[in-house]
């Protein structure tokens, strides 16, 4: 069997750290480099940068170009941002080096949705460099889109889709909590929604586009609402204390219409310590059709560990894929493969080459 | 857009009838012929044969060779049997005519499991004739295998899988009920299991093989047990009346071991009128790992309508697939596409041609 598949990871935040750890554990993969956007005053070992408790003999690089030249990876996993526009510079550089890209940037699930021109550029650049690009993640990317598409496979007809993901923000850090308006007054939350500082969930339009495309629905409009989840009790996490009357999170909802008919409704209340007010977390999918399909699970599939898993589990599919910009719905399902990942890499990788 | 994709259906039983009806409804597909194994004394219109309430101007054929020559289909859906050995003659003929095959024969989900030599023959013949072959169905094929593989995609590690499908046999006819031992005494059920006339579920080894292959587990042995579900009450369907003390169905279980460790447990109690003894039907998946994933839905995804849906929804993937014998885990997920199916057929169908 050939040498291990070289993987680099972009990002040393919470998600990057989880992905780095998993890449190192998987047989057949080699962590060939780690890149971080933010320079540090002194060189730092990856193990120290991600709090591994031990050094791994690999320094975090702030020079992606140099890292690519030195490491010559087959695959890069991007965990540096949420938006396509923010992801582009890195993706361009990776593709110009012929590197396959897995991105967990939320908008990269379906980049044509927010950024049709950039999506076209990615597709063309990927084809020109014989590489493929895939966005993945637990949400968007799995629970509220890909899994639903998969479940429609048993339906002769689909009338409408309603899905809800109730999760717990407690493990998340200050950046995420701020983007959800946690700790604000209800008034400040409303102002934050108006000025864009309270974002809520990133990815509803992308999830809707993935499903609508798979089902063949033309969506006329998508309405998103962001409501404050005002806490009735004090809620504490390691990051924040939310006083009673303050915002514990954001109830973000998106409804997609065909004409005046709502066909996709996605409901995503995210908050810290939901259990303190008797809220049970979970994932809930309700497809109306013939047959209808209802599936649910509680608690919710945890976002962090699952997104890291997906980012690594899709590697063989991305390597095997036809060159270009791909979506989860175009590739075989990602499985948790415990053997040597190289066994999954098709010899005819890239089809006709 | 090119002419409609020509589809023929093999089988005019309950499943064949559902598939024929759905093929006729889908835009972009043309029902180009219907084949039945059993000759009838007089020619019969497909509509009459499947109880459609109207004639459709297409006669059921008993001569597959002649039908293939006349209809020149792109795809055939096989709904004539359960076993690979029983499916082979038709598959050989279809492939020699370059026809892509979707089979709902249970063993065809993973034919190498029961019939490794025949699976090799199918694969070679498919490649030689530039066609592809796929087995699908709700179970095996989706709930207790493919959906579980999909869900492991969010896991960094999988320790074990337990899944249960509790369903209602009431809609099924005499052949199915007999194969489940419905109406027998417990003693006769035991004899039936011993002599092979009580079969229970067909497809556990195939489901286990699909999952083990996707996860990379070498399975050392599979233990199957078939226990009678003895009714405490009288249970009536349109087909049968089960007296108290008689068998209402079969509790079929399969456990796959690695060494002495059970890693996959599949539990499938099938019976008529389960609600009469307070049994709720449903699908239950429990993946232990990091993270664990628990999903369930009640009632169960109904087998008949869902299998017909899958058989038709996979058509574009089978046409687009690389030539050869394929499994559900190798192709993109099947979605319920409501548009013109031809839009999903890649222009580069068959890759390099």
Coordinates of N, CA, C and O in Angstrom, one line a residue, chain A residues 184 188-199:
Chain A
X184 N -27.3 39.3 26.1 CA -27.9 40.6 25.8 C -29.3 40.8 26.5 O -29.9 39.9 26.9
X188 N -31.3 44.9 23.1 CA -30.0 44.8 22.4 C -30.0 43.7 21.4 O -29.3 43.8 20.4
X189 N -30.7 42.6 21.7 CA -30.7 41.5 20.8 C -31.4 42.0 19.5 O -30.9 41.7 18.4
X190 N -32.5 42.7 19.6 CA -33.2 43.2 18.4 C -32.3 44.1 17.6 O -32.3 44.0 16.4
X191 N -31.6 45.0 18.3 CA -30.7 45.9 17.6 C -29.6 45.1 16.9 O -29.2 45.4 15.8
X192 N -29.1 44.1 17.6 CA -28.0 43.2 17.1 C -28.5 42.5 15.8 O -27.7 42.4 14.8
X193 N -29.7 42.0 15.8 CA -30.3 41.4 14.6 C -30.3 42.4 13.5 O -29.9 42.1 12.3
X194 N -30.8 43.6 13.8 CA -30.9 44.7 12.8 C -29.6 45.1 12.2 O -29.4 45.3 11.0
X195 N -28.5 45.2 13.1 CA -27.2 45.7 12.6 C -26.3 44.5 12.1 O -25.2 44.7 11.7
X196 N -26.8 43.3 12.3 CA -26.0 42.1 11.8 C -25.0 41.5 12.8 O -24.3 40.6 12.5
X197 N -25.0 42.1 14.0 CA -24.0 41.5 14.9 C -24.6 40.3 15.6 O -23.8 39.4 16.1
X198 N -25.9 40.2 15.7 CA -26.5 38.9 16.1 C -26.9 38.1 14.9 O -27.8 38.6 14.1
X199 N -26.2 37.1 14.6 CA -26.3 36.4 13.4 C -27.2 35.2 13.5 O -28.0 34.8 12.5

